GROMACS .gro file of C-alpha atoms in nm:
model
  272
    1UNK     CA    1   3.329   2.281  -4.763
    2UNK     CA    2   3.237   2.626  -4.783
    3UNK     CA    3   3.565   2.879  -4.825
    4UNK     CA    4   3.565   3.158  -4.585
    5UNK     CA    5   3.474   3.476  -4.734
    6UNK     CA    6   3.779   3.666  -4.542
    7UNK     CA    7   3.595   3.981  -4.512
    8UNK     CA    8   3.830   4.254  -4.435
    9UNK     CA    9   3.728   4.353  -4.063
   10UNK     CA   10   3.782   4.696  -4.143
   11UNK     CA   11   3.475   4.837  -4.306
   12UNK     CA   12   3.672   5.175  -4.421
   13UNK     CA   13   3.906   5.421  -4.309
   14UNK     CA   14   3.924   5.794  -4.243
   15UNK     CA   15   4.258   6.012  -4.287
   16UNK     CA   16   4.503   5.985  -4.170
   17UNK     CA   17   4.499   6.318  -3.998
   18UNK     CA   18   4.776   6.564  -3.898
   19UNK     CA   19   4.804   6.704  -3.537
   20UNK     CA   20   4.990   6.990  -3.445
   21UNK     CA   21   5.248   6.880  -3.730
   22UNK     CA   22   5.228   6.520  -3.651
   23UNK     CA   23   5.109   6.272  -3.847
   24UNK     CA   24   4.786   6.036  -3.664
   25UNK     CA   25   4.716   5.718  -3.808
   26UNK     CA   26   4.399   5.646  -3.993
   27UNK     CA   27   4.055   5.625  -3.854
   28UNK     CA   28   3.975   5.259  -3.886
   29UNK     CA   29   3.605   5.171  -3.873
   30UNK     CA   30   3.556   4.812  -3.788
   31UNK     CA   31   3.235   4.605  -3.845
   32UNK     CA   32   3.281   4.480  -3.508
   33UNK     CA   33   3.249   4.797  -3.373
   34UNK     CA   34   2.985   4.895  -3.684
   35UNK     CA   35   2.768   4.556  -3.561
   36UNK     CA   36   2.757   4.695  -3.219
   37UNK     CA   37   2.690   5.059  -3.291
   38UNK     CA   38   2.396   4.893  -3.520
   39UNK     CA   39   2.252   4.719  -3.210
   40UNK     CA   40   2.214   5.009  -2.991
   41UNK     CA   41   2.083   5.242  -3.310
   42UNK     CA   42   1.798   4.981  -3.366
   43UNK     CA   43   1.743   4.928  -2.961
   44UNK     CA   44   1.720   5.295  -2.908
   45UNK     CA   45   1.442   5.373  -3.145
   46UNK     CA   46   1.248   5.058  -3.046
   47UNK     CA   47   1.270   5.192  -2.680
   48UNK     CA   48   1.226   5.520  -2.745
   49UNK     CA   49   0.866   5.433  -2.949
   50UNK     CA   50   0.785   5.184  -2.689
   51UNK     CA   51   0.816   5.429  -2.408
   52UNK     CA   52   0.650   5.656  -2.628
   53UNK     CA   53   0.299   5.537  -2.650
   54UNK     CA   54   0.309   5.351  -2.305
   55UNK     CA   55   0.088   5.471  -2.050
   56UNK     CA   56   0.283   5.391  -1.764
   57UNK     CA   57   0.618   5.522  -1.823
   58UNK     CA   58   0.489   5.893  -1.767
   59UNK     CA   59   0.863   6.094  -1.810
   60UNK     CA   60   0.985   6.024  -2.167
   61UNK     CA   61   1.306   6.074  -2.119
   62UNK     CA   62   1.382   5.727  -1.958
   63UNK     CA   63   1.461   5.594  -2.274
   64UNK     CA   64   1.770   5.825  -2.391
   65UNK     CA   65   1.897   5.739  -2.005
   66UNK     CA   66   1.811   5.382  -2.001
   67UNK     CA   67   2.001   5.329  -2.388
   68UNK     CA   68   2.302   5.592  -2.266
   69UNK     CA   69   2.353   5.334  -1.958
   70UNK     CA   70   2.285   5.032  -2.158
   71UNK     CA   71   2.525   5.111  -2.359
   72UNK     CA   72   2.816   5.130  -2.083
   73UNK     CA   73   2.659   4.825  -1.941
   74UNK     CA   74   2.738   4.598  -2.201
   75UNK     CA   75   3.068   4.717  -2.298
   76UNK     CA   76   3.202   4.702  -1.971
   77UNK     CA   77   3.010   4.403  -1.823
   78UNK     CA   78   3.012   4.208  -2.118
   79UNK     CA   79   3.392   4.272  -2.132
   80UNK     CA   80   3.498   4.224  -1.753
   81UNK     CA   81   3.276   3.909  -1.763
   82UNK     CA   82   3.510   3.784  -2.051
   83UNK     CA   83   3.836   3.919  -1.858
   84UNK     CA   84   3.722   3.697  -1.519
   85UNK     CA   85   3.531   3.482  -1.649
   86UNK     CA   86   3.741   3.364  -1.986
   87UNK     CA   87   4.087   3.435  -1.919
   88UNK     CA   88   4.164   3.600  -1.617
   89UNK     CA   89   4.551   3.457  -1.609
   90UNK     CA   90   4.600   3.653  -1.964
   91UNK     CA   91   4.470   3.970  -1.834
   92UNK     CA   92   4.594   3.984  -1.554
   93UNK     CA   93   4.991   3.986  -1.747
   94UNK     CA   94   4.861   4.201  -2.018
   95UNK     CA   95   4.625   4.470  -1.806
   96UNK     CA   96   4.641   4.704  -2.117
   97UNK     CA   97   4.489   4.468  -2.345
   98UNK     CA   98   4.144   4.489  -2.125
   99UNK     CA   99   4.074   4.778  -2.312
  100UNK     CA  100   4.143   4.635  -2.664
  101UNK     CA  101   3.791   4.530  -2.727
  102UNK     CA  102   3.804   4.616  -3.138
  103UNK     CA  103   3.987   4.253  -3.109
  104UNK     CA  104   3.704   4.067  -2.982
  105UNK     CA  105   3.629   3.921  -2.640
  106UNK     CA  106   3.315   4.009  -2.490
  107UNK     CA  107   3.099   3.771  -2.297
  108UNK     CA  108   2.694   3.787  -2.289
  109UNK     CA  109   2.606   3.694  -1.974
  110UNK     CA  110   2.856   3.978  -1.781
  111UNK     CA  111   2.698   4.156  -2.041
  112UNK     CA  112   2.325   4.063  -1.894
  113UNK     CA  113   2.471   4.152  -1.590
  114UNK     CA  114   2.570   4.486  -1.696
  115UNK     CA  115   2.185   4.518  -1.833
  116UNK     CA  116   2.014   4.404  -1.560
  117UNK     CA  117   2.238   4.648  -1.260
  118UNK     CA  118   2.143   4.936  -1.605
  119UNK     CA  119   1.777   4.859  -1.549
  120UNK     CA  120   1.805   4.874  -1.163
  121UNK     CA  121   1.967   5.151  -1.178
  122UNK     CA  122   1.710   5.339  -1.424
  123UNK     CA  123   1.411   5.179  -1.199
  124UNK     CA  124   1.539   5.368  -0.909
  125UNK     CA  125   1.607   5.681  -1.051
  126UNK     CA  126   1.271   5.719  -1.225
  127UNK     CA  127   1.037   5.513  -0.979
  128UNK     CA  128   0.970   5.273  -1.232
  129UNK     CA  129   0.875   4.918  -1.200
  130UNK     CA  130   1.244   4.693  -1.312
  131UNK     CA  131   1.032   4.419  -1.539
  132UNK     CA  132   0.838   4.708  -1.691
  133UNK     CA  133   1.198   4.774  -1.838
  134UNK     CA  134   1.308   4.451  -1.864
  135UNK     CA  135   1.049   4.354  -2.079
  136UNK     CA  136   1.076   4.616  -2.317
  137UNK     CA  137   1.471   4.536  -2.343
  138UNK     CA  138   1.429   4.183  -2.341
  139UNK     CA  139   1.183   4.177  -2.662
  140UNK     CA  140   1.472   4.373  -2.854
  141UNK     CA  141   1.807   4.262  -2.715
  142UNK     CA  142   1.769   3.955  -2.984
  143UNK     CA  143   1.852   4.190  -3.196
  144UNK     CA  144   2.183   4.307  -3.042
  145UNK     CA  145   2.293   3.992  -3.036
  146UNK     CA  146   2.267   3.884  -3.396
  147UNK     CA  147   2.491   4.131  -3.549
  148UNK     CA  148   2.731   4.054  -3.246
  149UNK     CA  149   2.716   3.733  -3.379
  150UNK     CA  150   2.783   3.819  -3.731
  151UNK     CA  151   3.048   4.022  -3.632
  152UNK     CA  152   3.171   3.743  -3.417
  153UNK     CA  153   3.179   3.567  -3.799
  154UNK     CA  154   3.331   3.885  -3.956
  155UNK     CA  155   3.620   3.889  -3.691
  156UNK     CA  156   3.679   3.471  -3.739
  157UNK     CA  157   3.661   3.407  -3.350
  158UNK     CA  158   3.446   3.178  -3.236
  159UNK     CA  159   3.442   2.962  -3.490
  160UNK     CA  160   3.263   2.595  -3.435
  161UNK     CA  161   3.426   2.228  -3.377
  162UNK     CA  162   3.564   2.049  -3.714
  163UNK     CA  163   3.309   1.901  -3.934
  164UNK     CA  164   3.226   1.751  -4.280
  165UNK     CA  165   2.897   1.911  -4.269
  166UNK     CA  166   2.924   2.051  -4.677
  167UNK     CA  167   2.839   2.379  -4.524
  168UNK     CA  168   3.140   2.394  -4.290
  169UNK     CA  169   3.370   2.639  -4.342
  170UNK     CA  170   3.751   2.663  -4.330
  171UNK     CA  171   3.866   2.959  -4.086
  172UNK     CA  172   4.173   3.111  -4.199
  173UNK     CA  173   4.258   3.113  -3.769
  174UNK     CA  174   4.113   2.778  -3.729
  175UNK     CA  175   4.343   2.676  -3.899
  176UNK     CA  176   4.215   2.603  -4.243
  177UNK     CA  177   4.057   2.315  -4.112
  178UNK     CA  178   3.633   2.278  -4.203
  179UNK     CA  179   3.468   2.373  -3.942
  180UNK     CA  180   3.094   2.427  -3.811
  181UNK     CA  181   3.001   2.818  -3.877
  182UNK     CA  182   2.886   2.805  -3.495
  183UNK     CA  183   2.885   3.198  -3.514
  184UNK     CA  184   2.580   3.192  -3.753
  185UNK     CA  185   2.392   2.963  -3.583
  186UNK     CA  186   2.391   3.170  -3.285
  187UNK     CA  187   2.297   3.429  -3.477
  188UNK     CA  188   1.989   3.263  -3.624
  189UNK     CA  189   1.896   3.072  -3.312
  190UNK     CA  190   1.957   3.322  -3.025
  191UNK     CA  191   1.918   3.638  -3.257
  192UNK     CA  192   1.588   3.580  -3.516
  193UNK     CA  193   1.427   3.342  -3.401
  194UNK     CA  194   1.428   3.417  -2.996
  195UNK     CA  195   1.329   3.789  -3.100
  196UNK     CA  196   1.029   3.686  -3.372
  197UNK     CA  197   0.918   3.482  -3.041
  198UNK     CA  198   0.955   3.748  -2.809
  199UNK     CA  199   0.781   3.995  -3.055
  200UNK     CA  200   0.501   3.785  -3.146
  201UNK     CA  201   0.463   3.737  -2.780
  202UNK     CA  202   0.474   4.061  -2.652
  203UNK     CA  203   0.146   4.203  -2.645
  204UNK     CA  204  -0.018   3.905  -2.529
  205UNK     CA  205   0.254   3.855  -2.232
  206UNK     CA  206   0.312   4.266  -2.158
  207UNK     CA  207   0.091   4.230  -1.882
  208UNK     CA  208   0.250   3.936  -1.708
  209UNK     CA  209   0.516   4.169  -1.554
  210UNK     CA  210   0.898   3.988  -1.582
  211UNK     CA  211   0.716   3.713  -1.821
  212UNK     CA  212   0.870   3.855  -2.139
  213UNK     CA  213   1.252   3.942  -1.971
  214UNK     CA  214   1.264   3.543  -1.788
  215UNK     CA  215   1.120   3.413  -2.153
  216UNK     CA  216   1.453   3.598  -2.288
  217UNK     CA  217   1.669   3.451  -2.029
  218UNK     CA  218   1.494   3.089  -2.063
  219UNK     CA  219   1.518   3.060  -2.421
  220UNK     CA  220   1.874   3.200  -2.476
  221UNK     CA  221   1.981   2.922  -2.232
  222UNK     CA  222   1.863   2.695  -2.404
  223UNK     CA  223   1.940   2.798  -2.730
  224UNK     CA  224   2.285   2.803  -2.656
  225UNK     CA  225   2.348   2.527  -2.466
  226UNK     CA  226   2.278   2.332  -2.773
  227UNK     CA  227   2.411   2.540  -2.993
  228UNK     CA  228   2.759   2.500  -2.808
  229UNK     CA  229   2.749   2.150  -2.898
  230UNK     CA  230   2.894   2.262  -3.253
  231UNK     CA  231   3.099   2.544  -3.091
  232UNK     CA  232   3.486   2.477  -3.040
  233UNK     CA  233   3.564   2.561  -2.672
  234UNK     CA  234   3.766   2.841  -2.563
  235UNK     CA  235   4.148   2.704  -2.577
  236UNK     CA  236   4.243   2.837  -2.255
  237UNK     CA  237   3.947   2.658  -2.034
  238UNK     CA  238   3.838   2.354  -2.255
  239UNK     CA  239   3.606   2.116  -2.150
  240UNK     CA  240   3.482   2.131  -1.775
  241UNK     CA  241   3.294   1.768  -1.669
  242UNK     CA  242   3.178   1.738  -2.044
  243UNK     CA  243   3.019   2.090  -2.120
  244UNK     CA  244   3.142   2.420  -2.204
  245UNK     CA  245   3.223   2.707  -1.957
  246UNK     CA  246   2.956   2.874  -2.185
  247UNK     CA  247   2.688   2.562  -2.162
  248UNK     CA  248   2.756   2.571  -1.765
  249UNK     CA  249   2.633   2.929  -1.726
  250UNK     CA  250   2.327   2.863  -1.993
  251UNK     CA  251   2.242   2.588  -1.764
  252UNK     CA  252   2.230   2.816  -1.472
  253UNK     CA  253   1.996   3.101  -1.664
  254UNK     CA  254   1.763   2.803  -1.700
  255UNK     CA  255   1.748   2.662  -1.377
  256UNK     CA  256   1.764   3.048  -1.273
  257UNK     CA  257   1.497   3.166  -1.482
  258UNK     CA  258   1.263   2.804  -1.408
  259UNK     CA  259   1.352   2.954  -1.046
  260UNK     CA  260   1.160   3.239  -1.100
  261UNK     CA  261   0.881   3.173  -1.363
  262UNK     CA  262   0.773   2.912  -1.020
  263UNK     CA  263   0.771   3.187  -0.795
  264UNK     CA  264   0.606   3.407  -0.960
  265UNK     CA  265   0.340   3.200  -1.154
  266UNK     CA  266   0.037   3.326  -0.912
  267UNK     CA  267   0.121   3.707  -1.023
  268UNK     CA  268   0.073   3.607  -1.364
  269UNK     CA  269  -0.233   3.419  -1.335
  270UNK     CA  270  -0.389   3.678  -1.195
  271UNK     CA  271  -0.235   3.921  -1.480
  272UNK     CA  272  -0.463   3.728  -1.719
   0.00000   0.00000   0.00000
C-alpha cells in the first residue's frame, strides 16, 4: 500500500484583504481550480496556432471566441450534468451549493455537451464548418482532462474500489482503506495516451472531416468504461444492472460515435 500524499488542496493564499474597514478572508488558490485554469491556458494556445496557419479558418479571431465560450461550456455543462445527472435529490435541497464547484463535482460528458452546443454556436457565428472545430478541440481536450484528473487525485474524490494491488492507496475520505488510484488511471488512459493518439493522428485524419472529434468520443468511451471497473461508484446511485452510471453513458458515446463513423464512412473515403 501506497500512503496518500495528502496534498494540501490549496496551492497558496493571497491576503487577507481589508474592504472599506472590513476585514475579507484570504484569497485561496486551489489546484483544482489551478488544474483547470492550466487546461484552458494550454488549449488556447494550441487553438490559437492551429487556427493560425490553417487555410480555411480565414478570421483569426475564432479562436479567442471559441476558448472564451469553451470555457463557460464546461463549467456550466460539465457542472449541471453532475447536478442532474449525479445527484439531483442533493441539489435540489441545497440549490446554493450548485455553485460550489472549488469542492468538486463536475461531470465530462455534460461537459461534452457544453463543448459541442460551444462549437455550434461558434460554427454559426463565423460560417464555419462544426468538425473543422471539433477536430481541432478534440486533438487537445486530452489534455484538459488529465490535470482534471489529477486534480480529481489532489481533491481525494473519486477515488477507486478497495484493492491489494501494492500500488493502492489509502484515501484519507475513503476511509483509510487501500484503494485503486482510479483517478490516475484516467488520467493516463483518457488524458496521455488518447491525446498522443489523436496527435499522431491528426495530420493524416485532418482531412476526414468529424474523423478526429468521433475518434475522441470513441476512444474516451472506451477508455473509461474499463477504467470504471477499478472506480468505486458514486454512493448516491451505485450500481445500475451491473455497470456504472458513468460506464452506461461511455457505452452510449460508443454506440453513438460507431453510429456515426457508419454514416459517414463514404465522406471519408472519398477524403482520402
Amino acid at each position: 500500500m501506497i500512503p496518500y500524499p495528502n496534498i494540501n488542496p490549496i496551492a497558496f493564499s493571497i491576503g487577507p484583504f481589508h474592504i472599506f474597514g472590513k476585514t475579507i478572508g484570504p484569497f485561496n488558490a486551489r489546484w483544482y481550480g489551478i488544474a483547470y485554469a492550466l487546461g484552458f491556458l494550454i488549449g488556447y494556445f494550441y487553438i490559437k496556432h492551429r487556427i493560425k496557419i490553417s487555410d480555411y479558418f480565414k478570421n483569426k479571431s475564432i479562436a479567442d471566441d471559441l476558448i472564451f465560450y469553451s470555457i463557460i461550456g464546461v463549467i456550466v455543462g460539465g457542472r449541471l450534468g453532475y447536478v442532474l445527472i449525479y445527484n439531483f435529490a442533493y441539489y435540489m435541497n441545497h440549490p446554493l451549493r450548485i455553485f460550489y464547484v472549488w469542492q468538486g463535482g463536475m461531470s465530462f460528458h455534460g461537459a461534452l455537451i457544453g463543448l459541442v452546443l460551444v462549437g455550434l454556436y461558434i460554427s454559426k457565428k463565423y460560417n464555419v464548418r462544426f468538425y473543422k472545430l471539433a477536430d481541432e478541440v478534440a486533438v487537445i481536450a486530452p489534455v484538459g482532462i488529465f490535470f482534471g484528473r489529477i486534480a480529481n487525485f489532489i481533491n481525494d474524490e473519486l477515488w477507486g474500489r478497495p484493492s491489494n494491488l501494492p500500488w493502492a492507496i489509502a484515501f484519507p475520505r475513503g476511509g483509510y482503506i487501500p484503494r485503486q488510484p482510479s483517478q490516475l488511471y484516467e488520467a493516463l488512459f483518457e488524458g496521455l495516451i488518447l491525446f498522443l493518439i489523436l496527435y499522431f493522428s491528426r495530420d493524416k485524419l485532418i482531412k476526414k472531416e468529424g474523423f478526429l472529434f468521433w475518434l475522441f468520443v470513441l476512444l474516451y468511451g472506451i477508455f473509461r468504461f474499463f477504467v470504471e471497473f477499478t472506480r468505486e461508484p458514486d454512493p448516491q446511485i451505485g450500481f445500475i444492472l451491473g455497470f456504472t452510471m458513468g460506464q452506461w453513458l461511455c457505452l452510449a458515446m460508443i454506440l453513438v460515435s460507431t453510429i456515426f463513423f457508419i454514416v459517414l464512412r463514404k465522406k471519408w473515403k472519398n477524403a482520402t
